[in-house]
Amino acid sequence: MTTVNATQGLAAPVAIDVPRSWKTPIVLGVLALIWLICFGIFGDARTVAFGWSDTSDAIVLPDFVVNSKTFCLTIGILMLAIAVVATWLASQRRKVPMWLIIPFGVLLVWSLVGWVGAGGRVPVEFLLTGALALSTPVVFGALSGVIGERVGVVNIAIEGQLLIGAFAAAVTGSITGSLTLGIIAAMIGGALVSLVLAAFSIVYLVDQVIVGVVLNALAIGITNFLYASVLNDNSAEYNFPGTLPFLPIPFLSDIPVIGGVLFNQRITTYAMFVLVPLVYVVLFKTKWGLRIRAVGEHPLAADTVGINVKRTRFWTVTVAGMIAGLGGGALTIGSVGAFVREMSAGQGYIALAAVILGRWNPWLAACAALLFGFSRNFRIWAGQAGSTIPSDLIAMTPYLVTLIAVAGLVGHARGPAAAGRPYIKQ
């Protein structure tokens, strides 16, 4: 008897094509073509001078003068080349890395600066220094968001933590005359908001997003009421703390461009330089960080090996709130010098966007926050430079940049698996 193979006569297995992610290459290609055509081919042919230093600096560098149209055309070609590389990576079913997207974003921003500055001078050090100052609160908020989501709690309340921290820093600094106590009060204020978030979302299992939104609205209402009833009529006594002094580092602060940007800052900015790598090391290189990430990824497994999930989440979220509160202090005594109604102005939500854009990594989240800070400072400089761009369009720049970055460039980002999910011990 002849044995017939059961598989004879059947069609050969058909290979199932793996879906390719073309969103990022398409966005990069479209943006590159728009920039190449609008700012390069049809750009402004006047010269633009990039100023690297002022006449009062210890070392004066000459301006870099170039034709704006040629500058933008060159950058457009480089952006197009990056888009081609991204397309090739997508064709190979490979993910477009962040180290390719970040230079693209930097080139995009500088081509816009070169176009707006046509016929004038671009103060590079002013743009970078202002960007760093404006992004400092957002970086602190982003670090708070990264820590919170890594432990499994979506910290929507960053906006409220920034606002309460700013208010506490201004009032405490004014009453005591000590800016150090103002910074401490800002951190305590942010921590108190986090304690409420932790109590409702972790202990009472209330939806984290709802609690965060309510806390943001509550922070706005409380600070507006106290501002109108107390600070407005007694600003000299309760709302005049002053600002932290600049602390130049000897010799390093005299380096052209980077000296003034990195080594002549306030203590809040130096604290940001320390906290970004510190948070990364704690999260990814320490036993405590491993526990935090385990709770945020698989709380049941963490509980099984003896980790107290609720306690870990509770205190980790509180520490995250202290960092966001420090960002609030950077808004007042680290920048403006007084509290203003709703002065956080949505920066807490931008910090959340930076968390996603940075893929829950402290370094990348800080880079995303710096991009937002640069776009805000660009808006200020463009208005001062007498740009022909409508002011309303310039005001949209920070949010437009954030929207393009999150929706178009980050792709499908997977956060911690248990983020936003309450844990109920079995």
Coordinates of N, CA, C and O in Angstrom, one line a residue, residues 112-287:
L112 N 14.7 77.3 9.8 CA 13.7 78.3 10.1 C 14.3 79.6 10.6 O 13.9 80.7 10.3
V113 N 15.3 79.4 11.5 CA 16.0 80.6 12.1 C 16.7 81.3 11.0 O 16.7 82.6 11.0
G114 N 17.4 80.6 10.1 CA 18.1 81.3 9.0 C 17.2 82.0 8.1 O 17.6 83.1 7.5
W115 N 16.0 81.5 7.9 CA 15.0 82.2 7.0 C 14.5 83.5 7.6 O 14.4 84.5 7.0
V116 N 14.1 83.3 8.9 CA 13.5 84.5 9.6 C 14.6 85.6 9.8 O 14.3 86.8 9.7
G117 N 15.8 85.2 10.0 CA 16.9 86.2 10.3 C 17.5 86.8 9.0 O 18.5 87.5 9.1
A118 N 16.9 86.5 7.8 CA 17.5 87.0 6.6 C 17.4 88.6 6.6 O 16.4 89.2 7.0
G119 N 18.6 89.2 6.3 CA 18.7 90.6 6.3 C 19.1 91.2 7.7 O 19.1 92.4 7.8
G120 N 19.4 90.3 8.6 CA 19.7 90.8 10.0 C 20.7 89.9 10.6 O 21.5 89.1 10.0
R121 N 20.8 89.9 11.9 CA 21.8 89.1 12.7 C 21.0 88.2 13.7 O 20.1 88.6 14.4
V122 N 21.5 87.0 13.8 CA 20.9 86.0 14.7 C 21.8 85.8 15.9 O 22.9 85.3 15.8
P123 N 21.4 86.2 17.1 CA 22.2 86.1 18.3 C 22.1 84.6 18.8 O 21.2 84.3 19.5
V124 N 23.0 83.8 18.4 CA 23.0 82.4 18.7 C 23.0 82.1 20.2 O 22.2 81.3 20.7
E125 N 23.9 82.8 20.9 CA 24.0 82.6 22.4 C 22.7 83.0 23.1 O 22.2 82.3 24.0
F126 N 22.0 84.1 22.6 CA 20.7 84.4 23.2 C 19.7 83.4 23.0 O 18.9 83.0 23.9
L127 N 19.6 82.8 21.8 CA 18.6 81.8 21.4 C 18.8 80.6 22.3 O 17.9 80.0 22.8
L128 N 20.1 80.1 22.5 CA 20.4 78.9 23.2 C 20.2 79.1 24.7 O 19.6 78.3 25.4
T129 N 20.6 80.3 25.2 CA 20.5 80.5 26.7 C 19.0 80.7 27.0 O 18.6 80.1 28.0
G130 N 18.3 81.4 26.2 CA 16.8 81.6 26.5 C 16.1 80.3 26.4 O 15.2 80.0 27.2
A131 N 16.5 79.4 25.4 CA 15.8 78.1 25.2 C 16.1 77.3 26.5 O 15.1 76.6 27.0
L132 N 17.3 77.3 27.0 CA 17.6 76.5 28.2 C 16.8 77.0 29.4 O 16.2 76.2 30.2
A133 N 16.7 78.3 29.6 CA 15.9 78.9 30.7 C 14.4 78.5 30.6 O 13.8 78.2 31.6
L134 N 13.9 78.7 29.4 CA 12.4 78.4 29.2 C 12.1 76.9 29.3 O 11.0 76.6 29.6
S135 N 13.0 76.1 29.0 CA 12.8 74.6 29.0 C 13.0 74.0 30.4 O 12.6 72.9 30.6
T136 N 13.7 74.7 31.3 CA 14.0 74.1 32.6 C 12.8 73.6 33.3 O 12.8 72.5 33.8
P137 N 11.7 74.4 33.5 CA 10.5 73.9 34.2 C 9.9 72.6 33.4 O 9.4 71.7 34.1
V138 N 9.9 72.7 32.1 CA 9.4 71.5 31.3 C 10.2 70.3 31.5 O 9.7 69.2 31.6
V139 N 11.6 70.5 31.6 CA 12.4 69.3 31.9 C 12.1 68.7 33.2 O 12.0 67.5 33.4
F140 N 12.0 69.5 34.3 CA 11.6 69.0 35.6 C 10.3 68.3 35.5 O 10.1 67.2 36.1
G141 N 9.3 68.9 34.8 CA 8.0 68.2 34.7 C 8.1 66.9 33.9 O 7.4 65.9 34.3
A142 N 8.9 66.9 32.9 CA 9.1 65.6 32.1 C 9.7 64.5 33.0 O 9.4 63.4 32.9
L143 N 10.7 64.9 33.8 CA 11.4 63.9 34.7 C 10.3 63.4 35.6 O 10.3 62.2 35.9
S144 N 9.5 64.2 36.2 CA 8.4 63.8 37.1 C 7.5 62.8 36.4 O 7.1 61.8 36.9
G145 N 7.1 63.1 35.1 CA 6.3 62.2 34.3 C 6.9 60.9 34.0 O 6.3 59.8 34.1
V146 N 8.2 60.9 33.7 CA 8.9 59.7 33.4 C 8.9 58.8 34.7 O 8.6 57.6 34.6
I147 N 9.3 59.3 35.8 CA 9.3 58.6 37.1 C 7.9 58.0 37.4 O 7.8 56.8 37.7
G148 N 6.9 58.8 37.3 CA 5.6 58.4 37.6 C 5.1 57.3 36.7 O 4.6 56.3 37.2
E149 N 5.3 57.4 35.4 CA 4.8 56.3 34.5 C 5.6 55.1 34.6 O 5.1 54.0 34.4
R150 N 6.9 55.2 34.9 CA 7.8 54.1 35.1 C 7.3 53.2 36.3 O 7.5 52.0 36.3
V151 N 6.7 53.9 37.3 CA 6.2 53.1 38.4 C 4.7 52.7 38.3 O 4.1 52.1 39.2
G152 N 4.1 53.2 37.2 CA 2.7 52.7 36.9 C 1.7 53.8 37.1 O 0.5 53.5 37.1
V153 N 2.0 55.0 37.4 CA 1.1 56.1 37.6 C 1.2 57.2 36.6 O 2.3 57.8 36.5
V154 N 0.2 57.5 35.9 CA 0.2 58.5 34.9 C 0.0 59.8 35.6 O -1.1 60.1 36.1
N155 N 1.0 60.7 35.6 CA 1.0 61.9 36.3 C 0.5 63.1 35.5 O 1.2 63.9 35.0
I156 N -0.9 63.1 35.3 CA -1.5 64.2 34.6 C -1.4 65.5 35.4 O -1.5 66.6 34.8
A157 N -1.2 65.4 36.7 CA -1.2 66.6 37.6 C 0.1 67.4 37.5 O 0.3 68.2 38.4
I158 N 1.0 67.2 36.6 CA 2.2 67.9 36.5 C 1.9 69.4 36.4 O 2.6 70.2 37.0
E159 N 0.9 69.8 35.7 CA 0.5 71.2 35.5 C 0.2 71.8 36.9 O 0.7 72.9 37.2
G160 N -0.6 71.1 37.7 CA -0.9 71.6 39.0 C 0.3 71.6 39.9 O 0.5 72.5 40.8
Q161 N 1.2 70.6 39.8 CA 2.4 70.6 40.6 C 3.3 71.8 40.3 O 3.9 72.4 41.2
L162 N 3.5 72.1 39.0 CA 4.2 73.3 38.6 C 3.6 74.6 39.2 O 4.3 75.5 39.7
L163 N 2.3 74.7 39.1 CA 1.6 75.9 39.5 C 1.7 76.1 41.0 O 2.0 77.2 41.5
I164 N 1.5 75.0 41.8 CA 1.6 75.1 43.3 C 3.0 75.4 43.7 O 3.3 76.2 44.6
G165 N 4.0 74.7 43.0 CA 5.4 75.0 43.3 C 5.8 76.4 43.1 O 6.5 77.0 43.9
A166 N 5.3 77.0 42.0 CA 5.6 78.4 41.6 C 5.0 79.3 42.7 O 5.7 80.3 43.1
F167 N 3.8 79.0 43.1 CA 3.1 79.9 44.1 C 3.8 79.8 45.4 O 4.1 80.8 46.1
A168 N 4.1 78.6 45.9 CA 4.8 78.4 47.2 C 6.2 79.0 47.2 O 6.6 79.6 48.2
A169 N 6.9 78.9 46.1 CA 8.2 79.5 46.0 C 8.2 81.0 46.2 O 8.9 81.7 46.9
A170 N 7.2 81.6 45.4 CA 7.1 83.1 45.4 C 6.7 83.6 46.8 O 7.3 84.6 47.4
V171 N 5.7 83.0 47.4 CA 5.2 83.5 48.7 C 6.2 83.2 49.8 O 6.5 84.1 50.6
T172 N 6.7 82.0 49.9 CA 7.7 81.7 50.9 C 9.0 82.6 50.8 O 9.5 83.1 51.8
G173 N 9.5 82.7 49.6 CA 10.6 83.6 49.4 C 10.4 85.0 49.8 O 11.3 85.7 50.3
S174 N 9.2 85.5 49.5 CA 8.9 86.9 49.9 C 8.8 87.1 51.4 O 9.3 88.0 51.9
I175 N 8.1 86.1 52.1 CA 7.9 86.3 53.5 C 9.2 86.1 54.3 O 9.5 86.9 55.2
T176 N 9.9 85.1 53.9 CA 11.1 84.8 54.7 C 12.4 85.5 54.2 O 13.3 85.6 54.9
G177 N 12.3 86.0 53.0 CA 13.5 86.7 52.4 C 14.6 85.7 52.0 O 15.7 86.1 51.7
S178 N 14.3 84.4 52.0 CA 15.2 83.4 51.7 C 14.8 82.6 50.4 O 13.7 82.0 50.4
L179 N 15.6 82.7 49.4 CA 15.2 82.0 48.1 C 15.4 80.5 48.3 O 14.8 79.7 47.6
T180 N 16.4 80.1 49.2 CA 16.6 78.7 49.4 C 15.3 78.1 50.0 O 14.9 77.0 49.6
L181 N 14.7 78.8 51.0 CA 13.5 78.3 51.6 C 12.3 78.3 50.6 O 11.4 77.5 50.6
G182 N 12.4 79.3 49.6 CA 11.4 79.3 48.6 C 11.5 78.0 47.7 O 10.5 77.4 47.3
I183 N 12.7 77.6 47.4 CA 12.9 76.4 46.6 C 12.4 75.2 47.4 O 11.7 74.3 46.8
I184 N 12.7 75.1 48.6 CA 12.2 74.0 49.5 C 10.7 74.0 49.5 O 10.1 72.9 49.4
A185 N 10.1 75.1 49.7 CA 8.6 75.2 49.7 C 8.0 74.8 48.4 O 7.0 74.1 48.4
A186 N 8.7 75.1 47.3 CA 8.2 74.7 46.0 C 8.2 73.2 45.9 O 7.2 72.6 45.4
M187 N 9.2 72.5 46.4 CA 9.3 71.1 46.3 C 8.2 70.4 47.2 O 7.6 69.4 46.9
I188 N 8.0 71.0 48.4 CA 7.0 70.5 49.3 C 5.6 70.7 48.7 O 4.8 69.8 48.7
G189 N 5.4 71.8 48.0 CA 4.1 72.1 47.4 C 3.8 71.0 46.3 O 2.7 70.5 46.2
G190 N 4.8 70.8 45.4 CA 4.6 69.7 44.4 C 4.4 68.4 45.0 O 3.6 67.6 44.5
A191 N 5.1 68.1 46.1 CA 4.9 66.8 46.8 C 3.5 66.6 47.4 O 3.0 65.5 47.3
L192 N 3.0 67.7 47.9 CA 1.6 67.6 48.4 C 0.6 67.3 47.4 O -0.3 66.5 47.6
V193 N 0.7 67.9 46.2 CA -0.2 67.6 45.1 C 0.0 66.1 44.7 O -1.0 65.4 44.5
S194 N 1.2 65.6 44.7 CA 1.5 64.2 44.4 C 0.9 63.3 45.4 O 0.4 62.2 45.1
L195 N 0.9 63.7 46.7 CA 0.4 62.9 47.7 C -1.1 62.7 47.5 O -1.7 61.6 47.7
V196 N -1.8 63.8 47.1 CA -3.3 63.7 46.9 C -3.5 62.7 45.7 O -4.4 61.9 45.7
L197 N -2.7 62.9 44.6 CA -2.8 62.0 43.5 C -2.6 60.6 43.8 O -3.3 59.7 43.4
A198 N -1.6 60.3 44.7 CA -1.2 59.0 45.1 C -2.3 58.4 46.0 O -2.7 57.2 45.8
A199 N -2.9 59.2 46.9 CA -3.9 58.7 47.8 C -5.1 58.3 47.0 O -5.7 57.2 47.3
F200 N -5.6 59.1 46.1 CA -6.8 58.8 45.4 C -6.6 57.6 44.3 O -7.5 56.8 44.2
S201 N -5.5 57.7 43.6 CA -5.3 56.7 42.5 C -4.8 55.4 43.0 O -5.0 54.3 42.4
I202 N -4.0 55.4 44.1 CA -3.3 54.1 44.5 C -4.1 53.5 45.7 O -4.3 52.3 45.7
V203 N -4.5 54.3 46.6 CA -5.2 53.7 47.8 C -6.7 53.5 47.5 O -7.3 52.5 47.8
Y204 N -7.4 54.5 46.9 CA -8.8 54.5 46.6 C -9.1 54.0 45.2 O -10.3 54.0 44.9
L205 N -8.1 53.8 44.4 CA -8.3 53.2 43.0 C -9.1 54.1 42.1 O -9.8 53.6 41.2
V206 N -9.1 55.4 42.3 CA -9.8 56.3 41.4 C -9.0 56.4 40.1 O -7.8 56.4 40.1
D207 N -9.7 56.6 39.0 CA -9.0 56.8 37.7 C -7.9 57.9 37.8 O -8.2 59.0 38.2
Q208 N -6.7 57.5 37.4 CA -5.6 58.4 37.5 C -5.7 59.7 36.7 O -5.4 60.8 37.1
V209 N -6.2 59.5 35.5 CA -6.4 60.7 34.6 C -7.4 61.7 35.1 O -7.2 62.9 35.1
I210 N -8.5 61.1 35.6 CA -9.6 62.0 36.2 C -9.0 62.8 37.4 O -9.2 64.0 37.6
V211 N -8.3 62.1 38.3 CA -7.8 62.7 39.5 C -6.8 63.8 39.1 O -6.8 64.9 39.6
G212 N -5.9 63.5 38.1 CA -4.9 64.5 37.6 C -5.6 65.7 37.1 O -5.2 66.9 37.4
V213 N -6.6 65.6 36.2 CA -7.3 66.7 35.6 C -8.0 67.6 36.7 O -7.9 68.8 36.7
V214 N -8.6 66.9 37.7 CA -9.3 67.6 38.8 C -8.2 68.4 39.6 O -8.5 69.5 40.0
L215 N -7.1 67.8 39.9 CA -6.0 68.4 40.7 C -5.5 69.7 39.9 O -5.2 70.7 40.5
N216 N -5.4 69.6 38.6 CA -4.9 70.7 37.8 C -5.9 71.9 37.9 O -5.5 73.0 38.1
A217 N -7.2 71.5 37.8 CA -8.2 72.6 37.9 C -8.3 73.2 39.3 O -8.5 74.4 39.5
L218 N -8.1 72.3 40.3 CA -8.1 72.8 41.7 C -6.9 73.7 42.0 O -7.0 74.7 42.6
A219 N -5.7 73.3 41.4 CA -4.5 74.2 41.6 C -4.7 75.6 41.0 O -4.4 76.6 41.5
I220 N -5.3 75.6 39.8 CA -5.6 76.9 39.1 C -6.6 77.7 40.0 O -6.4 78.9 40.2
G221 N -7.7 77.0 40.4 CA -8.6 77.8 41.2 C -8.1 78.3 42.5 O -8.3 79.5 42.9
I222 N -7.3 77.5 43.3 CA -6.7 77.9 44.5 C -5.7 79.1 44.3 O -5.8 80.1 45.0
T223 N -4.8 78.9 43.4 CA -3.8 80.0 43.2 C -4.5 81.3 42.6 O -4.0 82.4 43.0
N224 N -5.5 81.2 41.8 CA -6.1 82.4 41.3 C -6.9 83.1 42.4 O -6.8 84.3 42.5
F225 N -7.5 82.3 43.3 CA -8.2 82.9 44.5 C -7.2 83.6 45.4 O -7.5 84.8 45.8
L226 N -6.1 83.0 45.7 CA -5.2 83.5 46.7 C -4.5 84.7 46.0 O -4.1 85.7 46.7
Y227 N -4.2 84.6 44.7 CA -3.6 85.8 44.0 C -4.5 87.0 44.1 O -4.0 88.1 44.3
A228 N -5.8 86.8 43.8 CA -6.7 87.9 43.8 C -7.0 88.5 45.2 O -7.1 89.7 45.4
S229 N -7.1 87.6 46.2 CA -7.4 88.1 47.5 C -6.3 88.5 48.4 O -6.4 89.3 49.3
V230 N -5.1 88.0 48.1 CA -3.9 88.2 49.0 C -2.8 88.9 48.2 O -2.3 90.0 48.6
L231 N -2.3 88.3 47.2 CA -1.1 88.8 46.5 C -1.3 90.1 45.7 O -0.4 90.9 45.7
N232 N -2.5 90.2 45.1 CA -2.7 91.4 44.2 C -2.6 92.7 45.0 O -2.0 93.7 44.4
D233 N -3.1 92.8 46.2 CA -3.0 94.0 47.0 C -1.8 94.1 47.9 O -1.6 95.2 48.5
N234 N -1.1 93.0 48.0 CA 0.1 93.0 48.9 C 1.3 92.4 48.2 O 2.0 91.6 48.8
S235 N 1.5 92.8 46.9 CA 2.6 92.2 46.1 C 4.0 92.4 46.7 O 4.8 91.6 46.7
A236 N 4.2 93.6 47.3 CA 5.5 93.9 47.8 C 5.9 93.0 49.0 O 7.0 92.7 49.3
E237 N 4.8 92.6 49.8 CA 5.1 91.8 51.0 C 5.0 90.3 50.7 O 5.8 89.6 51.3
Y238 N 4.1 89.9 49.8 CA 3.9 88.5 49.6 C 4.3 88.0 48.2 O 4.3 86.7 47.9
N239 N 4.6 88.8 47.3 CA 4.9 88.4 45.9 C 6.0 89.2 45.2 O 6.0 89.6 44.1
F240 N 7.1 89.3 46.0 CA 8.3 90.0 45.5 C 9.5 89.3 46.0 O 10.3 89.9 46.7
P241 N 9.7 88.1 45.6 CA 10.9 87.3 46.2 C 12.2 87.6 45.5 O 13.3 87.4 46.1
G242 N 12.2 88.2 44.3 CA 13.4 88.3 43.5 C 13.7 87.1 42.8 O 13.0 86.1 42.8
T243 N 14.9 87.0 42.2 CA 15.3 85.9 41.4 C 16.6 85.4 41.9 O 17.4 86.1 42.5
L244 N 16.9 84.1 41.7 CA 18.2 83.5 42.0 C 19.3 84.1 41.2 O 19.1 84.4 40.0
P245 N 20.4 84.3 41.8 CA 21.5 84.9 41.0 C 22.2 83.9 40.0 O 22.1 82.7 40.2
F246 N 22.8 84.5 39.0 CA 23.5 83.7 38.1 C 24.9 83.3 38.8 O 25.5 84.1 39.5
L247 N 25.3 82.1 38.6 CA 26.5 81.6 39.2 C 27.5 81.1 38.1 O 27.5 79.9 37.7
P248 N 28.3 82.1 37.6 CA 29.3 81.7 36.6 C 30.4 80.8 37.1 O 30.9 81.1 38.2
I249 N 30.7 79.8 36.4 CA 31.8 78.9 36.8 C 33.1 79.5 36.2 O 33.2 79.7 35.0
P250 N 34.1 79.8 37.1 CA 35.3 80.4 36.6 C 35.9 79.6 35.4 O 35.9 78.4 35.4
F251 N 36.5 80.4 34.5 CA 37.2 79.9 33.3 C 36.2 79.3 32.3 O 36.2 79.6 31.1
L252 N 35.3 78.4 32.7 CA 34.4 77.7 31.8 C 33.4 78.6 31.3 O 33.0 78.5 30.1
S253 N 33.0 79.6 32.1 CA 32.0 80.6 31.6 C 32.5 81.5 30.5 O 31.7 82.2 29.9
D254 N 33.8 81.6 30.4 CA 34.4 82.4 29.4 C 34.6 81.8 28.0 O 35.0 82.4 27.0
I255 N 34.2 80.5 27.9 CA 34.3 79.8 26.6 C 33.2 80.4 25.7 O 32.0 80.6 26.1
P256 N 33.5 80.7 24.5 CA 32.5 81.3 23.6 C 31.3 80.4 23.4 O 31.5 79.2 23.3
V257 N 30.2 81.0 23.3 CA 28.9 80.3 23.1 C 28.5 79.4 24.2 O 27.6 79.7 25.0
I258 N 29.2 78.2 24.3 CA 28.8 77.2 25.3 C 29.0 77.7 26.7 O 28.4 77.2 27.7
G259 N 30.0 78.6 26.9 CA 30.3 79.1 28.2 C 29.1 79.8 28.9 O 28.7 79.5 30.0
G260 N 28.5 80.7 28.1 CA 27.4 81.4 28.6 C 26.1 80.6 28.7 O 25.3 80.8 29.5
V261 N 26.0 79.6 27.8 CA 24.9 78.7 27.8 C 24.9 77.7 29.0 O 23.9 77.5 29.7
L262 N 26.0 77.1 29.2 CA 26.1 75.9 30.1 C 26.7 76.3 31.5 O 26.4 75.7 32.5
F263 N 27.6 77.3 31.5 CA 28.3 77.5 32.7 C 28.1 78.9 33.4 O 28.9 79.3 34.2
N264 N 27.0 79.6 33.0 CA 26.7 80.8 33.6 C 25.1 80.8 33.8 O 24.4 81.5 33.1
Q265 N 24.7 80.0 34.7 CA 23.3 79.8 34.9 C 22.9 79.9 36.4 O 23.8 80.0 37.3
R266 N 21.6 79.8 36.7 CA 21.1 79.8 38.0 C 21.2 78.4 38.6 O 21.3 77.4 37.8
I267 N 21.0 78.3 39.9 CA 21.1 77.0 40.6 C 20.1 76.0 40.1 O 20.3 74.8 40.1
T268 N 18.9 76.5 39.7 CA 17.8 75.6 39.2 C 18.3 74.9 37.9 O 18.0 73.8 37.7
T269 N 18.9 75.7 37.0 CA 19.4 75.1 35.8 C 20.5 74.1 36.1 O 20.6 73.0 35.4
Y270 N 21.4 74.4 37.0 CA 22.5 73.4 37.3 C 21.8 72.2 37.9 O 22.3 71.1 37.7
A271 N 20.8 72.4 38.7 CA 20.1 71.2 39.3 C 19.5 70.3 38.2 O 19.5 69.1 38.3
M272 N 19.0 71.0 37.1 CA 18.5 70.2 36.0 C 19.6 69.4 35.4 O 19.4 68.2 35.0
F273 N 20.8 70.0 35.2 CA 21.9 69.3 34.6 C 22.3 68.0 35.4 O 22.7 67.0 34.9
V274 N 22.1 68.1 36.7 CA 22.4 67.0 37.6 C 21.3 65.9 37.6 O 21.5 64.7 37.6
L275 N 20.0 66.4 37.7 CA 18.9 65.5 37.8 C 18.6 64.6 36.6 O 18.2 63.5 36.8
V276 N 18.9 65.1 35.4 CA 18.6 64.3 34.2 C 19.5 63.0 34.3 O 18.9 61.9 34.2
P277 N 20.8 63.1 34.4 CA 21.6 61.9 34.5 C 21.3 61.1 35.7 O 21.4 59.8 35.7
L278 N 21.0 61.8 36.8 CA 20.8 61.1 38.1 C 19.5 60.2 38.0 O 19.5 59.1 38.4
V279 N 18.4 60.8 37.4 CA 17.2 60.0 37.3 C 17.5 58.8 36.4 O 17.0 57.7 36.6
Y280 N 18.2 59.0 35.3 CA 18.5 57.9 34.4 C 19.3 56.8 35.1 O 19.0 55.6 35.0
V281 N 20.3 57.2 35.9 CA 21.1 56.2 36.6 C 20.2 55.4 37.6 O 20.3 54.2 37.8
V282 N 19.4 56.2 38.4 CA 18.6 55.5 39.4 C 17.6 54.6 38.8 O 17.4 53.4 39.3
L283 N 17.0 55.0 37.6 CA 16.0 54.1 37.0 C 16.5 52.9 36.4 O 15.9 51.8 36.4
F284 N 17.7 53.0 35.8 CA 18.2 51.9 34.9 C 19.5 51.3 35.4 O 19.9 50.3 34.9
K285 N 20.1 51.8 36.5 CA 21.3 51.2 37.0 C 21.3 50.8 38.4 O 22.4 50.5 39.0
T286 N 20.2 51.0 39.1 CA 20.2 50.7 40.5 C 19.1 49.6 40.8 O 18.2 49.4 40.1
K287 N 19.2 49.0 42.0 CA 18.2 48.1 42.5 C 16.8 48.7 42.7 O 15.8 48.2 42.4

